[in-house]
PDB file of C-alpha atoms in Angstrom:
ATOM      1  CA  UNK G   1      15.555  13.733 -26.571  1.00 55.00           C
ATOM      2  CA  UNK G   2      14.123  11.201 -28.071  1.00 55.00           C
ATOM      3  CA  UNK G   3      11.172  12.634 -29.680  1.00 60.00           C
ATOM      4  CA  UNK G   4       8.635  11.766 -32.807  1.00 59.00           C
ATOM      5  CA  UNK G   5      10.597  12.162 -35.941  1.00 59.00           C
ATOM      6  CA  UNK G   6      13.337   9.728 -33.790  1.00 56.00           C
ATOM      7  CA  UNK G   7      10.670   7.471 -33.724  1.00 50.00           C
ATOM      8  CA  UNK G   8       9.179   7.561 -36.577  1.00 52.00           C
ATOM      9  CA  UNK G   9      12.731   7.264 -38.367  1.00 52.00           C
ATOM     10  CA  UNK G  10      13.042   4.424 -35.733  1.00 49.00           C
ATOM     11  CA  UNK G  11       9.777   2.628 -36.795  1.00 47.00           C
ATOM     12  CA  UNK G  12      10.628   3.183 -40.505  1.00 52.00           C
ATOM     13  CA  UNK G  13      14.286   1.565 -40.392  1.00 51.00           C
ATOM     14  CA  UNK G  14      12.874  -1.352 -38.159  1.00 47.00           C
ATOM     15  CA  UNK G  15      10.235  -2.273 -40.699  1.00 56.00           C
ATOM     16  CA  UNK G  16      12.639  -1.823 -43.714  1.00 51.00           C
ATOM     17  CA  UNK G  17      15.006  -3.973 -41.675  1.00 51.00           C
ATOM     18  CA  UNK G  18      12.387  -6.467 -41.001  1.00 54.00           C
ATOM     19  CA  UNK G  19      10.895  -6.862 -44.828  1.00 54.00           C
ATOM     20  CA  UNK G  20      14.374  -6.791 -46.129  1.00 52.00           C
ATOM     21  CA  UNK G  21      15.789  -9.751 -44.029  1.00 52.00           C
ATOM     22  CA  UNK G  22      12.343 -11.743 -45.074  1.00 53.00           C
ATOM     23  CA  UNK G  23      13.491 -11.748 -48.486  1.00 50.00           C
ATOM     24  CA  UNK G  24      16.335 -12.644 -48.260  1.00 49.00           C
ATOM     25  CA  UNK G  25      15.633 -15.712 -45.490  1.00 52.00           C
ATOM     26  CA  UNK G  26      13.181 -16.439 -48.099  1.00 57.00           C
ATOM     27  CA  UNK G  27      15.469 -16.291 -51.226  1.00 52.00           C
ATOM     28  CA  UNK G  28      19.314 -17.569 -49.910  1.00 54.00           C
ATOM     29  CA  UNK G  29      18.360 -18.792 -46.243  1.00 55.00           C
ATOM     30  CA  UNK G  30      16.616 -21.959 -44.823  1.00 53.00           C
ATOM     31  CA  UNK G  31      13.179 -22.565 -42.863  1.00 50.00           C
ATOM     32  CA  UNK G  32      14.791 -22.329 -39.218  1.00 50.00           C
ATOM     33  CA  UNK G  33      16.130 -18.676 -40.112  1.00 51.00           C
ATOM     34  CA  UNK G  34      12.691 -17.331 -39.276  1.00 48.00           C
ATOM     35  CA  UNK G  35      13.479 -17.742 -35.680  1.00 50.00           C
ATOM     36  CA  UNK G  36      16.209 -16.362 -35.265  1.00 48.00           C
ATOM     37  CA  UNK G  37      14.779 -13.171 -37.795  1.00 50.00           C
ATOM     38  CA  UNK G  38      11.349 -12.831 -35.378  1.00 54.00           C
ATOM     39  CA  UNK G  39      14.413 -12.846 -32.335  1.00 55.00           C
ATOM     40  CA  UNK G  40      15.948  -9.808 -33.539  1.00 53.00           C
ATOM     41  CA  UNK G  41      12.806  -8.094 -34.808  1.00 54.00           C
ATOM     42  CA  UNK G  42      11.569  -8.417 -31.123  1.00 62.00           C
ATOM     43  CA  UNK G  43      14.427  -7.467 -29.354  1.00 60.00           C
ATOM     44  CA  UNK G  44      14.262  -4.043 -31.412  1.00 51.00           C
ATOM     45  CA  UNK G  45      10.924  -3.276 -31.237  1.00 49.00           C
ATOM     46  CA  UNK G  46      11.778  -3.748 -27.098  1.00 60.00           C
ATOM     47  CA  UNK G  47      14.740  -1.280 -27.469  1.00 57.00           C
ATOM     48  CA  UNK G  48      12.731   1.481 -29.293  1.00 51.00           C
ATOM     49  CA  UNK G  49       9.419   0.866 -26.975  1.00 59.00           C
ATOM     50  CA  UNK G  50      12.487   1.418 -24.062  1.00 62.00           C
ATOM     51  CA  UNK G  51      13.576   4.386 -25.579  1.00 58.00           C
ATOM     52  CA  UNK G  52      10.103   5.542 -25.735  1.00 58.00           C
ATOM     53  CA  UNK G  53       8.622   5.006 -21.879  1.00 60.00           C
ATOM     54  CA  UNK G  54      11.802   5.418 -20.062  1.00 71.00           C
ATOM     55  CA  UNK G  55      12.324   8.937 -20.167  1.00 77.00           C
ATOM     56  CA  UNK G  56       8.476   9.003 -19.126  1.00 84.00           C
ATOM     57  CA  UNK G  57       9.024   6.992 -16.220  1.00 85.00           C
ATOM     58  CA  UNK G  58      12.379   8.972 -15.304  1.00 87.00           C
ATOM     59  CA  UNK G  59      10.135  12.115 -15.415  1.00 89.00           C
ATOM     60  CA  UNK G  60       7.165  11.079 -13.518  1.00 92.00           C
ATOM     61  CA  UNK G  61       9.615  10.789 -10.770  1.00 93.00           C
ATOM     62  CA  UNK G  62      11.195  13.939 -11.159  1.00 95.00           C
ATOM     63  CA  UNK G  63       7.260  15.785 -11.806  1.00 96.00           C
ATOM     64  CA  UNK G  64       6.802  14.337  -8.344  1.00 95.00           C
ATOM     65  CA  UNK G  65       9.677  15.779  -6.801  1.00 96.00           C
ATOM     66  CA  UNK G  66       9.654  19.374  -8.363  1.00 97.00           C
ATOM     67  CA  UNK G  67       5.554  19.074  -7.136  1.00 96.00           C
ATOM     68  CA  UNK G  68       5.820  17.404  -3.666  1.00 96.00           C
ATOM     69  CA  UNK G  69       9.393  18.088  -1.996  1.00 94.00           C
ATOM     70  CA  UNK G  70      10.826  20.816  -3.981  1.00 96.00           C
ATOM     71  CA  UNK G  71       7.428  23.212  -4.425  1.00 97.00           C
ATOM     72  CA  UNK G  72       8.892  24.144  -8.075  1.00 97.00           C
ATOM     73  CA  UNK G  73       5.958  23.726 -10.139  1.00 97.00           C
ATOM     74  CA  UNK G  74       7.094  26.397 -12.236  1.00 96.00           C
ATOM     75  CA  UNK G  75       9.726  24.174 -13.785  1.00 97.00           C
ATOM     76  CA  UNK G  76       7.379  21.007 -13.231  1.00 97.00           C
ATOM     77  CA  UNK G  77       5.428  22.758 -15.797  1.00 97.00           C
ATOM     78  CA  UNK G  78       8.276  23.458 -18.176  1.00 96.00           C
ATOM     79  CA  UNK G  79       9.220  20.231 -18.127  1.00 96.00           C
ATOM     80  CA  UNK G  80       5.573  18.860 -18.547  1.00 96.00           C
ATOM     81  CA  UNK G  81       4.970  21.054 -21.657  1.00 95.00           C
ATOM     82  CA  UNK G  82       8.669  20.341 -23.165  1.00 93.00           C
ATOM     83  CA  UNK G  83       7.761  16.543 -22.899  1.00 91.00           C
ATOM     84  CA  UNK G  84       4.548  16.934 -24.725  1.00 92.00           C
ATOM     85  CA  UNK G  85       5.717  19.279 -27.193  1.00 90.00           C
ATOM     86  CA  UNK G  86       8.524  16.286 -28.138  1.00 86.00           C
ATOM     87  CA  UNK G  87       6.875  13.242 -27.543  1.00 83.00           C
ATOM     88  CA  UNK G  88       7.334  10.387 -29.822  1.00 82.00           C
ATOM     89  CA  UNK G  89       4.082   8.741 -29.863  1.00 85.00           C
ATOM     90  CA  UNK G  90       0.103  10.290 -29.538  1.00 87.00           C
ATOM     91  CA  UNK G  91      -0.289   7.892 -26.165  1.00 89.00           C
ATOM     92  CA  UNK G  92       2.883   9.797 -24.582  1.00 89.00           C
ATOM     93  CA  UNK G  93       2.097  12.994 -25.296  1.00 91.00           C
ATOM     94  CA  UNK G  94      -1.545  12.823 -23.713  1.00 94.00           C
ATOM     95  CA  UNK G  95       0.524  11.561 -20.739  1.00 94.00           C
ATOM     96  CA  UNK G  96       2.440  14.382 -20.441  1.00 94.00           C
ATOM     97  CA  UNK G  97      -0.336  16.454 -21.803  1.00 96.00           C
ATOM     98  CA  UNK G  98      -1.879  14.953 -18.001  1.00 97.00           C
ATOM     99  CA  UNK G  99       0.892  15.832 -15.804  1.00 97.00           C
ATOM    100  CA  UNK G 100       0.730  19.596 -17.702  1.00 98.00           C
ATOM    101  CA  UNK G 101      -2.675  20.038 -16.241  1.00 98.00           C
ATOM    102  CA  UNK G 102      -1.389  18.721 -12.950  1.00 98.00           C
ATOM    103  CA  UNK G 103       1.261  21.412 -12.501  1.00 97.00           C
ATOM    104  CA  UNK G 104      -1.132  23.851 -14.073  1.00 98.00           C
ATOM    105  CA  UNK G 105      -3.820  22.892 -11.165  1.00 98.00           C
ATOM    106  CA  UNK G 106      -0.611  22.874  -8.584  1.00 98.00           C
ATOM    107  CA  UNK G 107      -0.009  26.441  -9.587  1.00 96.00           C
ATOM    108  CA  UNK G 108      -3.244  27.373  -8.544  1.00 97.00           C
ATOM    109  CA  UNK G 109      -4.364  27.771 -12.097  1.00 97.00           C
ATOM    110  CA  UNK G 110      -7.196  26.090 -11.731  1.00 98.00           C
ATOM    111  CA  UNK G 111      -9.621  27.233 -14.678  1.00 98.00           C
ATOM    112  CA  UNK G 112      -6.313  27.135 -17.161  1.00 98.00           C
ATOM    113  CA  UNK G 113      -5.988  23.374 -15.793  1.00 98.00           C
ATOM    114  CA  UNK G 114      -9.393  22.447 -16.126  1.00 98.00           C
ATOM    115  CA  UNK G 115      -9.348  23.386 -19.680  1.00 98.00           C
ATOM    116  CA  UNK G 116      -5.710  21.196 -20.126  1.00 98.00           C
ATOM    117  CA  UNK G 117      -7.322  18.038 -18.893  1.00 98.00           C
ATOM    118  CA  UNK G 118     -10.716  18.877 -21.126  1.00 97.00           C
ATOM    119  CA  UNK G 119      -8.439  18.761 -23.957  1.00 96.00           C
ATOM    120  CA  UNK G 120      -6.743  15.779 -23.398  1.00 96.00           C
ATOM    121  CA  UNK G 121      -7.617  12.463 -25.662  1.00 95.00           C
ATOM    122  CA  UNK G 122      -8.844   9.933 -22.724  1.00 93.00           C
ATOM    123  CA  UNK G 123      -9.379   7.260 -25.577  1.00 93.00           C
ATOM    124  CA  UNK G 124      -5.521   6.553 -25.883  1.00 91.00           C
ATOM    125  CA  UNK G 125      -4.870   6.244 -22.016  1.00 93.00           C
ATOM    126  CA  UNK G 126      -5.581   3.436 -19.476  1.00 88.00           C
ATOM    127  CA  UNK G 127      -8.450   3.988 -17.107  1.00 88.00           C
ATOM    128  CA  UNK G 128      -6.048   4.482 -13.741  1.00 90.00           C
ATOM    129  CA  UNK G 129      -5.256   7.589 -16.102  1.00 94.00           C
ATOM    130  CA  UNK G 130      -8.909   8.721 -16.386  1.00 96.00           C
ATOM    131  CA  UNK G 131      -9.161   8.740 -12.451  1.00 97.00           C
ATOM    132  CA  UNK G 132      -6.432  11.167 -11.750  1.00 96.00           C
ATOM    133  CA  UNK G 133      -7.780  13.459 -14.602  1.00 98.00           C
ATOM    134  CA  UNK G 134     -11.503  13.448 -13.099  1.00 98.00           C
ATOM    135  CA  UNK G 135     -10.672  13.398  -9.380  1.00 98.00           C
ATOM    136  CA  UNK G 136      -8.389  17.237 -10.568  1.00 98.00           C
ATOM    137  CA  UNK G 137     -10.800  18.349 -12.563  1.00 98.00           C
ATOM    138  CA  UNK G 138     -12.942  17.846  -9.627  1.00 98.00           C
ATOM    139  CA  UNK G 139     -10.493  19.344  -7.242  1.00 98.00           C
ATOM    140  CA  UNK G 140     -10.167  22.593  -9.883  1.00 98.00           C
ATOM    141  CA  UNK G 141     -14.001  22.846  -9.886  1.00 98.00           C
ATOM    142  CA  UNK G 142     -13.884  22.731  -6.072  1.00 98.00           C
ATOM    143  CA  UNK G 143     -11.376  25.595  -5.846  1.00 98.00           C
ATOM    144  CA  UNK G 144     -13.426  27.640  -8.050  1.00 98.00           C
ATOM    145  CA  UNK G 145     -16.436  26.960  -6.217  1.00 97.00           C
ATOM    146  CA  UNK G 146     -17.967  25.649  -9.399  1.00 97.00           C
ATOM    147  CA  UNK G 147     -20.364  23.711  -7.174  1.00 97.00           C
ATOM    148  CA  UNK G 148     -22.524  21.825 -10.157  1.00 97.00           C
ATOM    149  CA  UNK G 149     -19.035  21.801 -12.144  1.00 98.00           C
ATOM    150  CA  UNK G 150     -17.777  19.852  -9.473  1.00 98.00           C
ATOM    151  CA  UNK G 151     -20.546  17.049  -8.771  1.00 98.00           C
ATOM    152  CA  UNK G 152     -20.672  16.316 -12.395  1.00 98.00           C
ATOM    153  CA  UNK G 153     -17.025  15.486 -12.098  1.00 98.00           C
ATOM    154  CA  UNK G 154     -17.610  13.277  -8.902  1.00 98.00           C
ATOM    155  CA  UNK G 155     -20.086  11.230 -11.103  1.00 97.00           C
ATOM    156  CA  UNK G 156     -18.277  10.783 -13.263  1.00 97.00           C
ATOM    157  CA  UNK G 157     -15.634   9.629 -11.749  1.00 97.00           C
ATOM    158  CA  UNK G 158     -17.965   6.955  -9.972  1.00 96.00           C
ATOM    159  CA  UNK G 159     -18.913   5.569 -13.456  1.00 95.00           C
ATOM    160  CA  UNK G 160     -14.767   5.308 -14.122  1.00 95.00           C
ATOM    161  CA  UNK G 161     -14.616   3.703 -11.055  1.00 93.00           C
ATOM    162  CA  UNK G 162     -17.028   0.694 -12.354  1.00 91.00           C
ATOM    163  CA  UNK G 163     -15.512   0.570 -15.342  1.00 90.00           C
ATOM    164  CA  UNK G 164     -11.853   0.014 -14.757  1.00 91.00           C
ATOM    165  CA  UNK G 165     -10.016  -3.425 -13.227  1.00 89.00           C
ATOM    166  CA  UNK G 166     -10.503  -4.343 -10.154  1.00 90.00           C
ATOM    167  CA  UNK G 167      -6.545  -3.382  -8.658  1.00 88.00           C
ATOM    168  CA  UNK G 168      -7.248   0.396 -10.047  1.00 90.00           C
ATOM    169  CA  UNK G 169     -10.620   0.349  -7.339  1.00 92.00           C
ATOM    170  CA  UNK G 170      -9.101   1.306  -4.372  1.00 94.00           C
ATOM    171  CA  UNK G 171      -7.370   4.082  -5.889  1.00 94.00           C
ATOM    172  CA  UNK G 172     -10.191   5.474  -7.630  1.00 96.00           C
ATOM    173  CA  UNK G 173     -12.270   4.671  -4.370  1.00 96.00           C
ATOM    174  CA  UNK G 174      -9.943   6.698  -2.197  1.00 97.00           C
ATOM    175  CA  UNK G 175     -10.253  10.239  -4.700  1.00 97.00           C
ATOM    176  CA  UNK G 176     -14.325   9.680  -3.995  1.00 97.00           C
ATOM    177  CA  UNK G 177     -14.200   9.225  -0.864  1.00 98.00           C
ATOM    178  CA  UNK G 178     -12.265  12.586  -0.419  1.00 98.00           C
ATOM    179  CA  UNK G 179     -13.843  14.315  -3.266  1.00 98.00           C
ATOM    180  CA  UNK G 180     -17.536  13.529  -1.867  1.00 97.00           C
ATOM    181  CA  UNK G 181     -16.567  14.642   1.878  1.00 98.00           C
ATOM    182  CA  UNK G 182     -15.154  18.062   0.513  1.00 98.00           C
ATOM    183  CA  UNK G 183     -19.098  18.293  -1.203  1.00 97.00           C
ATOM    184  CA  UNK G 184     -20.566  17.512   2.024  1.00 96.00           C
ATOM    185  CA  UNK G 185     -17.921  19.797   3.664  1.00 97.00           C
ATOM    186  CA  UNK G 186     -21.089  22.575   4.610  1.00 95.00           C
ATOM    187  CA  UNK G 187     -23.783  20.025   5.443  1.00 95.00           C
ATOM    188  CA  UNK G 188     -21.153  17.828   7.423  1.00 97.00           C
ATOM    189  CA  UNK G 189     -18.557  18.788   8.008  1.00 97.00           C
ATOM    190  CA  UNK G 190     -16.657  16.619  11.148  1.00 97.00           C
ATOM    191  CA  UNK G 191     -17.407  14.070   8.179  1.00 97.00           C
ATOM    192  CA  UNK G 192     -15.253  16.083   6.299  1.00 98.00           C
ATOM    193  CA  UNK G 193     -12.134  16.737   8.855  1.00 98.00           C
ATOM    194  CA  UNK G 194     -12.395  12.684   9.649  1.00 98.00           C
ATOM    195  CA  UNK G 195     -11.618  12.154   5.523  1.00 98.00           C
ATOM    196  CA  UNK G 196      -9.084  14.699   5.729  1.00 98.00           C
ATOM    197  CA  UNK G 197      -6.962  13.359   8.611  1.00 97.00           C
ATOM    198  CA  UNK G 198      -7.738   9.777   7.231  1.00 96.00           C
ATOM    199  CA  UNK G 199      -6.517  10.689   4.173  1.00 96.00           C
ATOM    200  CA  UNK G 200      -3.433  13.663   4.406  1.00 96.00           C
ATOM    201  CA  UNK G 201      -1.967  13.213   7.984  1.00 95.00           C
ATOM    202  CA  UNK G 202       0.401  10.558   6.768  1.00 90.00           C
ATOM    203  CA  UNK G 203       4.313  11.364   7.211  1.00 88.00           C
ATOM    204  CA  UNK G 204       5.114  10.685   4.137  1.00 90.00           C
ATOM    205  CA  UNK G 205       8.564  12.958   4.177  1.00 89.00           C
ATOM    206  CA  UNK G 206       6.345  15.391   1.449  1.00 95.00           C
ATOM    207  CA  UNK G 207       5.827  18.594   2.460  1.00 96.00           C
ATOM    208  CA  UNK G 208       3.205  19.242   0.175  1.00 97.00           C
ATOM    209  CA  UNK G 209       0.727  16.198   2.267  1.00 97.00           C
ATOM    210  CA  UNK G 210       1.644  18.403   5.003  1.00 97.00           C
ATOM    211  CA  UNK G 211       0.329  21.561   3.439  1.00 98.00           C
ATOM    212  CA  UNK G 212      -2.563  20.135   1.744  1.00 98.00           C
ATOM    213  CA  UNK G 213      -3.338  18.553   5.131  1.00 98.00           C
ATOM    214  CA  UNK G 214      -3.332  22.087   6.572  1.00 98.00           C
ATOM    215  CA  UNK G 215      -5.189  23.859   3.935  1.00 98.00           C
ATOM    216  CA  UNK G 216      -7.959  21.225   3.620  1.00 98.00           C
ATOM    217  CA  UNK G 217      -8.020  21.429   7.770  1.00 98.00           C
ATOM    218  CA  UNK G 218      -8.473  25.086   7.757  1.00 98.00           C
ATOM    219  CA  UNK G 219     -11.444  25.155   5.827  1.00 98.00           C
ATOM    220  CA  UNK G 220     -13.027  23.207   8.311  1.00 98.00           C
ATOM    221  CA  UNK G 221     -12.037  25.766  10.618  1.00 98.00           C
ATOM    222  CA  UNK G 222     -13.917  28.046   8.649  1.00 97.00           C
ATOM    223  CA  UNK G 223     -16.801  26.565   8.211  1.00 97.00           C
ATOM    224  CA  UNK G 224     -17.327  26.382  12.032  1.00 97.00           C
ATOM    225  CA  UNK G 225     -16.268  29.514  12.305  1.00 96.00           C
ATOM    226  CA  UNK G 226     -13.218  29.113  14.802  1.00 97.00           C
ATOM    227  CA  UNK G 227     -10.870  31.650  13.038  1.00 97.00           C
ATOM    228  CA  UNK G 228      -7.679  31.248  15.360  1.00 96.00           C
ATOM    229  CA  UNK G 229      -7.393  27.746  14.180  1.00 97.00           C
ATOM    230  CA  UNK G 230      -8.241  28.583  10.607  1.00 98.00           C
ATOM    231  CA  UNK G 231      -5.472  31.004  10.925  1.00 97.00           C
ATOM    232  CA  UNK G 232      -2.730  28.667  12.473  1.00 97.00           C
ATOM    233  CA  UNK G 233      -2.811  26.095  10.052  1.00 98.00           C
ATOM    234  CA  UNK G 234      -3.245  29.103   7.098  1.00 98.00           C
ATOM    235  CA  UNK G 235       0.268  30.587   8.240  1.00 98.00           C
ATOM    236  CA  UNK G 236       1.946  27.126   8.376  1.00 98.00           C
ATOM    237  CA  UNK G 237       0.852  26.652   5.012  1.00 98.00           C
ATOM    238  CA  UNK G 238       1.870  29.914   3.805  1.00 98.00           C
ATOM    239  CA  UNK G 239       4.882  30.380   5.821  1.00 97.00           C
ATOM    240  CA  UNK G 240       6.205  26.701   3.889  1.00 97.00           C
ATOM    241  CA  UNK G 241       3.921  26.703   0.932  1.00 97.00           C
ATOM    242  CA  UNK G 242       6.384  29.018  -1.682  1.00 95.00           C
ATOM    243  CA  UNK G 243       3.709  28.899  -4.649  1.00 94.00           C
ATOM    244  CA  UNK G 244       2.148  25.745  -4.036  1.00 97.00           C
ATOM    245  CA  UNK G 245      -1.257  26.364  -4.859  1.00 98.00           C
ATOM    246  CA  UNK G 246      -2.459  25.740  -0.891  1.00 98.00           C
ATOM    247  CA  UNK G 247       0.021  28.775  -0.445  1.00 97.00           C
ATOM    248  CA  UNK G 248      -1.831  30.956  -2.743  1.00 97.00           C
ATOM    249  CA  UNK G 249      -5.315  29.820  -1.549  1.00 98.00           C
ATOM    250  CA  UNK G 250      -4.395  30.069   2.132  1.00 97.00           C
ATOM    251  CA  UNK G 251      -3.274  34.075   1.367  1.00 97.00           C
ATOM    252  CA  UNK G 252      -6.895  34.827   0.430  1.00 97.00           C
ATOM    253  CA  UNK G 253      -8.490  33.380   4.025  1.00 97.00           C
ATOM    254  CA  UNK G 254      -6.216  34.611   6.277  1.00 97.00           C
ATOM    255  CA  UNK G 255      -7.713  36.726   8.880  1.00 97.00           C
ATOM    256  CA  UNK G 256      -3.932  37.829  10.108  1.00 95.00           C
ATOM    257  CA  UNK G 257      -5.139  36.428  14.143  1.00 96.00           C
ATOM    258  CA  UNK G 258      -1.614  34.737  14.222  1.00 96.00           C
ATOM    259  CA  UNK G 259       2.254  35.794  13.086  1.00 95.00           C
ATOM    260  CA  UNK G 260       3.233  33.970  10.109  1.00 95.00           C
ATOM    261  CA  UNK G 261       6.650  34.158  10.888  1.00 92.00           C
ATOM    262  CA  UNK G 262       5.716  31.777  14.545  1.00 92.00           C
ATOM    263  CA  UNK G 263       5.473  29.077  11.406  1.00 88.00           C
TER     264      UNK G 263
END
């Protein structure tokens, strides 16, 4: 793994490299060398920056299989924390440090999550970055029906939204507009099943949009108070869920009106 002291070791040998074939352009070699020196120096610096965010990239795929297809967030976690325990640079690990919290919130570890993405340094991360931290610290506040919690994190993610570029807008705009429908979810809530099948009936080949979908349909179940509904889509999601955090939310509000094993 390519990890800090690589890159520091990396950045040290790549400088001393750099000064050393200065001097001697400058002392035995002619004015058209520099070219040919700021070539070379640039086509490191793009090896070692490869070295550095491909393994992240590589990852982010794999976080998103372990969470979505495979339910493992167990070892979505591991290798979360492993990545930000050996990261080579501050920016990385905080990225990590983000998908930690993730699997933490996936887990259904909601107020161990919230405190991951409180301790995360937002300053060295891009704003699209700062939107999928708010909108789960939002969703962990919701879970833990930490009601003013959770509308201070819906603000704030509405001052993000104004404050990042304009192609990041939409995807910010899409966590408020679920986010503020599961605040209304008592005072409105056909408002709220609308956002919900706008937003999680997709087929995207993911069984967790098919849980979450479920779960997130069930509570509007139970707000109306139709229990037999509430209950079918509670045993699909348990009956699929493993320990997907849906699965272990869905255990608590099932009334047992239905056989799990019909799912």
């Amino acid at each position: 793994m390519f990890n800090r002291k690589k890159y520091i070791i990396a950045l040290v040998l790549l400088g001393v490299a750099s000064v050393s074939a200065a001097v001697l352009n400058a002392l035995y070699g002619k004015q058209e060398y520099w070219l040919w020196i700021l070539l070379v120096v640039m086509t490191l610096w793009t090896v070692l920056r490869t070295r550095v965010y491909a393994p992240l990239q590589v990852f982010g795929t794999k976080f998103t299989m372990l969470v979505d297809y495979d339910l493992d967030i167990e070892e979505a976690c591991r290798l979360a924390k492993l990545g930000a325990d050996n990261a080579p640079t501050a920016r990385v690990k905080e990225i990590y440090g983000m998908y930690y919290a993730m699997g933490l919130y996936y887990k259904g570890d909601y107020e161990a999550a919230v405190r991951a993405f409180n301790q995360i340094d937002m300053k060295k991360l891009d704003g699209v970055y700062h939107v999928l931290i708010v909108a789960f610290i939002a969703y962990s506040e919701f879970e833990l029906g930490n009601a003013e919690a959770f509308d201070e994190a819906v603000e704030r993610l509405r001052g993000i939204k104004t404050g990042i570029p304009v192609k990041y807008q939409n995807y910010a705009a899409n966590y408020l507009e679920i986010l503020e429908a599961m605040g209304k979810l008592s005072h409105d809530p056909e408002s709220y099943r609308a956002t919900m099948e706008k937003h999680f009936s997709r087929e995207d080949g993911y069984i967790s949009t098919r849980l979450i979908h479920h779960y997130r349909l069930a509570l509007y179940h139970k707000e109306v108070g139709n229990v037999e509904e509430m209950d079918k889509l509670l045993a699909f999601v348990i009956a699929n869920g493993k320990e997907h955090h849906t699965a272990l939310q869905a255990k608590k509000l099932f009334q047992g009106t239905v056989n799990i094993e019909d799912y």
